[in-house]
Coordinates of C-alpha atoms and ligand atoms in Angstrom, one line a residue:
X951 CA 34.0 27.2 -2.3
X952 CA 36.8 24.7 -1.6
X953 CA 36.7 21.3 -3.2
X954 CA 36.8 19.9 0.3
X955 CA 33.2 18.8 0.7
X956 CA 32.0 16.1 3.1
X957 CA 30.0 13.4 1.4
X958 CA 30.3 10.9 4.2
X959 CA 27.0 9.8 5.8
X960 CA 25.9 8.3 9.0
X961 CA 23.9 5.1 8.1
X962 CA 22.2 3.6 11.1
X963 CA 25.2 4.3 13.3
X964 CA 28.0 3.4 10.8
X965 CA 29.9 5.9 8.9
X966 CA 30.0 5.6 5.1
X967 CA 32.8 7.5 3.3
X968 CA 30.2 8.3 0.6
X969 CA 26.5 7.4 0.0
X970 CA 26.9 4.9 -2.9
X971 CA 26.4 1.2 -2.7
X972 CA 25.9 -1.4 -5.5
X973 CA 22.5 -3.0 -5.3
X974 CA 22.1 -6.7 -4.3
X975 CA 22.4 -9.3 -7.1
X976 CA 24.0 -6.9 -9.6
X977 CA 27.6 -7.2 -8.3
X978 CA 27.8 -10.8 -7.0
X979 CA 30.1 -11.2 -4.0
X980 CA 32.5 -8.3 -4.9
X981 CA 35.1 -10.1 -7.0
X982 CA 32.9 -10.3 -10.2
X983 CA 33.3 -6.6 -10.9
X984 CA 36.8 -6.2 -9.4
X985 CA 38.3 -5.7 -12.9
X986 CA 36.0 -2.7 -13.5
X987 CA 36.0 -0.9 -10.2
X988 CA 37.7 -0.6 -6.9
X989 CA 34.9 -1.8 -4.6
X990 CA 36.7 -0.1 -1.7
X991 CA 35.8 3.3 -3.2
X992 CA 32.1 2.6 -2.6
X993 CA 30.3 3.7 0.5
X994 CA 29.4 0.1 1.1
X995 CA 28.8 -3.3 -0.5
X996 CA 25.7 -5.5 -0.6
X997 CA 26.0 -9.2 -1.5
X998 CA 23.7 -11.2 -3.8
X999 CA 20.9 -12.8 -1.7
X1000 CA 22.0 -15.8 0.4
X1001 CA 19.7 -18.7 1.3
X1002 CA 20.4 -21.6 3.7
X1003 CA 20.8 -24.1 0.9
X1004 CA 22.2 -23.5 -2.6
X1005 CA 19.6 -22.6 -5.2
X1006 CA 19.9 -23.1 -8.9
X1007 CA 17.4 -20.4 -9.6
X1008 CA 14.8 -20.3 -12.4
X1009 CA 15.2 -21.9 -15.9
X1010 CA 16.6 -19.9 -18.7
X1011 CA 16.0 -17.5 -20.4
X1012 CA 15.9 -15.5 -17.2
X1013 CA 16.9 -12.1 -18.4
X1014 CA 15.3 -9.9 -21.2
X1015 CA 16.0 -6.3 -22.1
X1016 CA 13.2 -3.8 -22.4
X1017 CA 13.0 -0.3 -23.8
X1018 CA 14.3 1.4 -20.7
X1019 CA 15.4 -1.5 -18.5
X1020 CA 15.4 -5.2 -18.1
X1021 CA 13.4 -8.0 -16.6
X1022 CA 15.1 -10.7 -14.6
X1023 CA 13.8 -13.9 -13.1
X1024 CA 17.0 -15.2 -11.7
X1025 CA 15.1 -16.8 -8.8
X1026 CA 17.7 -16.1 -6.1
X1027 CA 20.3 -18.5 -7.6
X1028 CA 23.1 -18.6 -5.1
X1029 CA 25.8 -20.8 -3.6
X1030 CA 24.1 -21.3 -0.3
X1031 CA 25.3 -20.6 3.2
X1032 CA 28.1 -23.2 3.6
X1033 CA 29.8 -22.3 0.4
X1034 CA 29.2 -18.6 1.1
X1035 CA 31.1 -18.9 4.3
X1036 CA 33.8 -21.1 2.8
X1037 CA 34.4 -19.3 -0.5
X1038 CA 32.8 -15.8 -0.5
X1039 CA 33.4 -14.5 3.0
X1040 CA 37.2 -14.6 2.5
X1041 CA 36.7 -12.3 -0.5
X1042 CA 34.5 -10.0 1.5
X1043 CA 37.0 -10.0 4.4
X1044 CA 39.5 -8.2 2.2
X1045 CA 37.2 -5.2 1.7
X1046 CA 37.6 -2.1 3.8
X1047 CA 34.1 -0.8 3.2
X1048 CA 31.1 -1.9 5.3
X1049 CA 29.6 -5.1 3.9
X1050 CA 25.9 -6.0 4.1
X1051 CA 24.8 -9.5 3.4
X1052 CA 21.4 -9.8 1.7
X1053 CA 19.3 -12.6 3.3
X1054 CA 16.5 -14.6 1.6
X1055 CA 14.6 -17.7 2.3
X1056 CA 11.4 -19.7 1.9
X1057 CA 10.4 -19.6 5.6
X1058 CA 11.1 -17.3 8.5
X1059 CA 13.2 -20.2 10.0
X1060 CA 15.4 -20.2 7.0
X1061 CA 16.1 -16.5 7.2
X1062 CA 16.8 -16.8 10.9
X1063 CA 19.2 -19.8 10.3
X1064 CA 21.3 -17.8 7.9
X1065 CA 21.2 -14.6 10.0
X1066 CA 22.3 -16.5 13.2
X1067 CA 25.2 -18.2 11.5
X1068 CA 26.5 -14.9 10.1
X1069 CA 25.7 -12.6 12.9
X1070 CA 29.0 -13.1 14.7
X1071 CA 31.2 -12.5 11.6
X1072 CA 33.3 -9.4 12.1
X1073 CA 33.4 -8.6 8.4
X1074 CA 29.7 -8.1 8.2
X1075 CA 28.4 -4.6 9.2
X1076 CA 24.8 -5.5 8.7
X1077 CA 22.1 -7.4 6.8
X1078 CA 19.6 -6.6 4.1
X1079 CA 16.4 -8.5 4.5
X1080 CA 15.0 -9.4 1.1
X1081 CA 11.3 -9.7 1.5
X1082 CA 10.5 -8.3 -1.9
X1083 CA 11.8 -10.8 -4.5
X1084 CA 9.1 -11.3 -7.1
X1085 CA 10.7 -14.3 -8.8
X1086 CA 10.4 -17.2 -6.3
X1087 CA 7.4 -19.5 -5.6
X1088 CA 7.9 -19.5 -1.8
X1089 CA 9.1 -16.6 0.4
X1090 CA 10.3 -13.5 -1.2
X1091 CA 7.6 -11.0 -1.9
X1092 CA 5.0 -13.1 0.0
X1093 CA 6.5 -11.9 3.2
X1094 CA 6.8 -8.3 2.1
X1095 CA 3.2 -7.7 1.2
X1096 CA 1.5 -8.3 4.5
X1097 CA 2.3 -6.0 7.4
X1098 CA 1.8 -8.7 10.0
X1099 CA 4.3 -11.0 8.2
X1100 CA 6.7 -8.1 7.9
X1101 CA 6.5 -7.6 11.7
X1102 CA 7.0 -11.3 12.3
X1103 CA 10.0 -11.8 10.0
X1104 CA 11.7 -8.4 10.9
X1105 CA 11.5 -9.1 14.7
X1106 CA 12.7 -12.7 14.3
X1107 CA 15.7 -11.7 12.1
X1108 CA 16.5 -8.6 14.2
X1109 CA 16.7 -10.9 17.3
X1110 CA 19.1 -13.2 15.3
X1111 CA 21.4 -10.4 14.1
X1112 CA 21.7 -8.7 17.5
X1113 CA 23.6 -5.5 17.4
X1114 CA 24.3 -5.7 13.7
X1115 CA 22.3 -3.4 11.4
X1116 CA 19.1 -4.8 9.9
X1117 CA 17.9 -3.1 6.7
X1118 CA 14.6 -4.3 5.3
X1119 CA 14.2 -4.2 1.5
X1120 CA 10.7 -3.2 0.4
X1121 CA 8.7 -4.1 -2.7
X1122 CA 6.9 -1.4 -4.7
X1123 CA 4.1 -3.7 -5.6
X1124 CA 2.0 -3.2 -2.5
X1125 CA -1.1 -1.0 -1.8
X1126 CA 0.6 1.4 0.5
X1127 CA 4.4 1.1 1.0
X1128 CA 4.3 3.3 4.1
X1129 CA 2.2 0.7 5.9
X1130 CA 4.9 -2.0 5.2
X1131 CA 7.7 0.5 6.0
X1132 CA 6.1 1.3 9.4
X1133 CA 5.7 -2.4 10.2
X1134 CA 9.4 -3.0 9.5
X1135 CA 10.5 0.0 11.6
X1136 CA 8.3 -0.8 14.5
X1137 CA 9.6 -4.4 14.5
X1138 CA 13.2 -3.2 14.8
X1139 CA 14.5 -2.4 11.3
X1140 CA 17.5 0.0 11.6
X1141 CA 17.2 1.0 8.0
X1142 CA 15.0 0.5 4.9
X1143 CA 16.0 -0.1 1.3
X1144 CA 13.7 0.6 -1.6
X1145 CA 12.8 -0.4 -4.1
X1146 CA 13.0 -4.0 -5.4
X1147 CA 11.7 -4.8 -8.9
X1148 CA 8.2 -4.7 -10.4
X1149 CA 6.6 -7.9 -11.6
X1150 CA 6.3 -7.6 -15.4
X1151 CA 6.1 -9.6 -18.6
X1152 CA 7.6 -9.5 -22.2
X1153 CA 5.8 -11.5 -24.9
X1154 CA 7.3 -13.0 -28.1
X1155 CA 4.6 -12.2 -30.6
X1156 CA 5.6 -15.0 -33.0
X1157 CA 5.4 -17.8 -30.4
X1158 CA 2.8 -15.8 -28.3
X1159 CA 4.7 -17.1 -25.3
X1160 CA 6.4 -15.1 -22.5
X1161 CA 10.1 -14.6 -23.3
X1162 CA 11.2 -15.6 -19.8
X1163 CA 11.0 -19.3 -18.8
X1164 CA 9.5 -18.1 -15.6
X1165 CA 6.9 -16.2 -17.6
X1166 CA 7.2 -13.1 -15.5
X1167 CA 10.3 -11.2 -14.2
X1168 CA 11.2 -8.2 -12.2
X1169 CA 11.4 -4.9 -14.1
X1170 CA 14.5 -2.7 -13.2
X1171 CA 16.5 0.1 -14.7
X1172 CA 15.7 3.7 -15.8
X1173 CA 12.0 2.8 -16.4
X1174 CA 11.3 2.5 -12.7
X1175 CA 13.3 5.5 -11.5
X1176 CA 10.6 8.1 -11.1
X1177 CA 8.4 5.7 -9.3
X1178 CA 11.3 4.8 -7.0
X1179 CA 12.0 8.4 -6.3
X1180 CA 8.3 9.0 -5.4
X1181 CA 8.2 6.0 -3.1
X1182 CA 11.4 7.0 -1.3
X1183 CA 10.0 10.5 -0.7
X1184 CA 6.7 9.0 0.5
X1185 CA 8.3 6.7 3.0
X1186 CA 10.7 9.4 4.1
X1187 CA 7.9 11.9 4.8
X1188 CA 5.4 9.4 6.3
X1189 CA 7.6 7.0 8.2
X1190 CA 11.4 7.5 8.6
X1191 CA 12.1 11.2 8.9
X1192 CA 10.8 11.6 12.4
X1193 CA 12.4 8.4 13.6
X1194 CA 15.8 9.0 12.1
X1195 CA 15.8 5.8 10.2
X1196 CA 18.0 6.0 7.0
X1197 CA 16.7 4.9 3.6
X1198 CA 18.9 3.3 0.9
X1199 CA 17.3 4.5 -2.4
X1200 CA 17.4 2.1 -5.3
X1201 CA 15.8 2.0 -8.7
X1202 CA 17.2 3.0 -12.1
X1203 CA 20.2 5.0 -10.9
X1204 CA 22.7 5.5 -13.7
X1205 CA 24.2 8.9 -13.1
X1206 CA 25.1 11.2 -10.3
X1207 CA 22.0 13.3 -11.1
X1208 CA 19.8 10.2 -10.6
X1209 CA 21.5 9.6 -7.2
X1210 CA 21.1 13.2 -6.2
X1211 CA 17.3 13.1 -6.9
X1212 CA 17.0 10.2 -4.5
X1213 CA 19.0 12.0 -1.8
X1214 CA 16.9 15.1 -2.2
X1215 CA 13.8 12.8 -1.9
X1216 CA 15.0 11.6 1.4
X1217 CA 17.6 8.8 0.8
X1218 CA 20.7 8.8 3.0
X1219 CA 22.4 6.5 0.5
X1220 CA 21.7 5.0 -2.9
X1221 CA 22.2 1.6 -4.6
X1222 CA 23.2 1.2 -8.2
X1223 CA 21.8 -2.0 -9.8
X1224 CA 21.0 -2.6 -13.5
X1225 CA 23.4 0.2 -14.5
X1226 CA 26.3 -2.2 -13.5
X1227 CA 25.4 -4.4 -16.5
X1228 CA 25.6 -1.4 -18.9
X1229 CA 28.6 0.4 -17.5
X1230 CA 30.4 -1.7 -14.8
X1231 CA 32.2 0.8 -12.7
X1232 CA 29.7 3.6 -13.1
X1233 CA 29.1 3.6 -9.3
X1234 CA 32.5 5.1 -8.7
X1235 CA 31.8 7.8 -11.3
X1236 CA 28.6 8.6 -9.5
X1237 CA 30.5 9.2 -6.3
X1238 CA 32.7 11.8 -8.1
X1239 CA 29.6 13.4 -9.7
X1240 CA 27.9 13.8 -6.3
X1241 CA 31.0 15.5 -5.0
X1242 CA 31.1 17.9 -8.0
X1243 CA 27.4 18.7 -7.5
X1244 CA 28.1 19.6 -3.9
X1245 CA 31.0 21.8 -4.8
X1246 CA 29.1 23.6 -7.6
X1247 CA 26.0 24.1 -5.4
X1248 CA 27.9 25.3 -2.3
X1249 CA 26.9 22.3 -0.2
X1250 CA 29.7 21.7 2.3
X1251 CA 28.1 18.6 3.8
X1252 CA 25.9 16.2 2.0
X1253 CA 23.7 15.8 5.1
X1254 CA 22.2 19.2 4.1
X1255 CA 20.9 17.6 0.9
X1256 CA 19.2 14.6 2.4
X1257 CA 15.4 15.1 2.3
X1258 CA 15.8 18.7 1.1
X1259 CA 13.0 18.5 -1.4
X1260 CA 11.2 21.9 -1.8
X1261 CA 7.5 21.6 -2.2
Ligands
FMN2014 C1 19.9 -9.4 -12.4 C2 19.4 -8.9 -11.1 C3 19.5 -9.7 -9.9 C4 19.0 -9.2 -8.7 N1 19.2 -10.0 -7.6 C5 18.7 -9.5 -6.4 C6 18.9 -10.3 -5.2 O1 19.6 -11.4 -5.2 N2 18.4 -9.8 -4.0 C7 17.8 -8.6 -3.9 O2 17.4 -8.2 -2.8 N3 17.6 -7.8 -5.1 C8 18.1 -8.3 -6.3 N4 17.9 -7.5 -7.4 C9 17.2 -6.2 -7.3 C10 18.1 -5.0 -7.2 O3 19.0 -5.1 -6.1 C11 17.4 -3.7 -7.3 O4 16.6 -3.6 -6.1 C12 16.5 -3.5 -8.5 O5 17.1 -4.0 -9.6 C13 16.2 -2.0 -8.8 O6 17.4 -1.3 -9.0 P1 18.0 -0.9 -10.5 O7 16.9 -0.4 -11.3 O8 19.1 0.0 -10.2 O9 18.4 -2.2 -11.0 C14 18.4 -7.9 -8.6 C15 18.2 -7.2 -9.8 C16 18.7 -7.6 -11.0 C17 18.6 -6.7 -12.2

């Protein structure tokens, strides 16, 4: 077979040259990892969460390594909307790949304020609605646990972003993720991203205190990958497949094989998170690995791989 395989994907109406993003919060606003990889080689870029006002985030220590991953309790530290527009948007404007801005807030009004201010920006292809952050006192996961609140926030933000793509980011720590996914889709989500991190704790046995100042943090990295693959497949089968809604699969992706697992499970695209801290630039290698897999498995178009799980 020729090396000429098509790994471009249609993602809620926009064409991605390949299915690989970096995950929100692990690659800043694009310039942080610029020395390690050419962001324009990615399928798309997702910013760190933005809130209306600047946030300092949680006290330190706010990161701790675990056997197969890490806990973070950054607490949505970010520059806030005004500084984002002034300083970060010009960086994002230089990118040639679709840019998604991740939105967070303490109230629905705050999410809507940020969404409305950014909705007319040409540079922005769409938004990722973070209703799954486990490390903040107000907002975050609180919205993402209750289907009624998911409906309310998704429809309010969808109204604010108009024609732009709205992707809703789901938490794994819910009773049935499909109920939440369905609420988001029925309220107007154009895509879903999953998963965010799991609330977890590491204890220092000498002090008998939690290592993180916030006591708990979100577990990410290879440890969560099989759960993330399972949840992507569950949401794909039970909610998105019939409606043609794409999934961005996230959770512990380090290699092309990991990414391919998510695509077979039903993800149209994938996000690389924690792996950026271990090997910045690995996302670009993953793209090449996906292409090689398609060549060696006679897959001329990656679309044939999406949701191709044999059972
Ligand atoms: C240090 C760190 C910061 C993060 N910040 C955000 C954030 O601002 N917004 C968000 O939606 N997710 C955030 N996440 C979650 C990731 O985007 C991703 O959903 C999660 O880490 C699982 O993927 P991974 O195992 O590949 O890291 C963050 C994760 C880490 C490790």
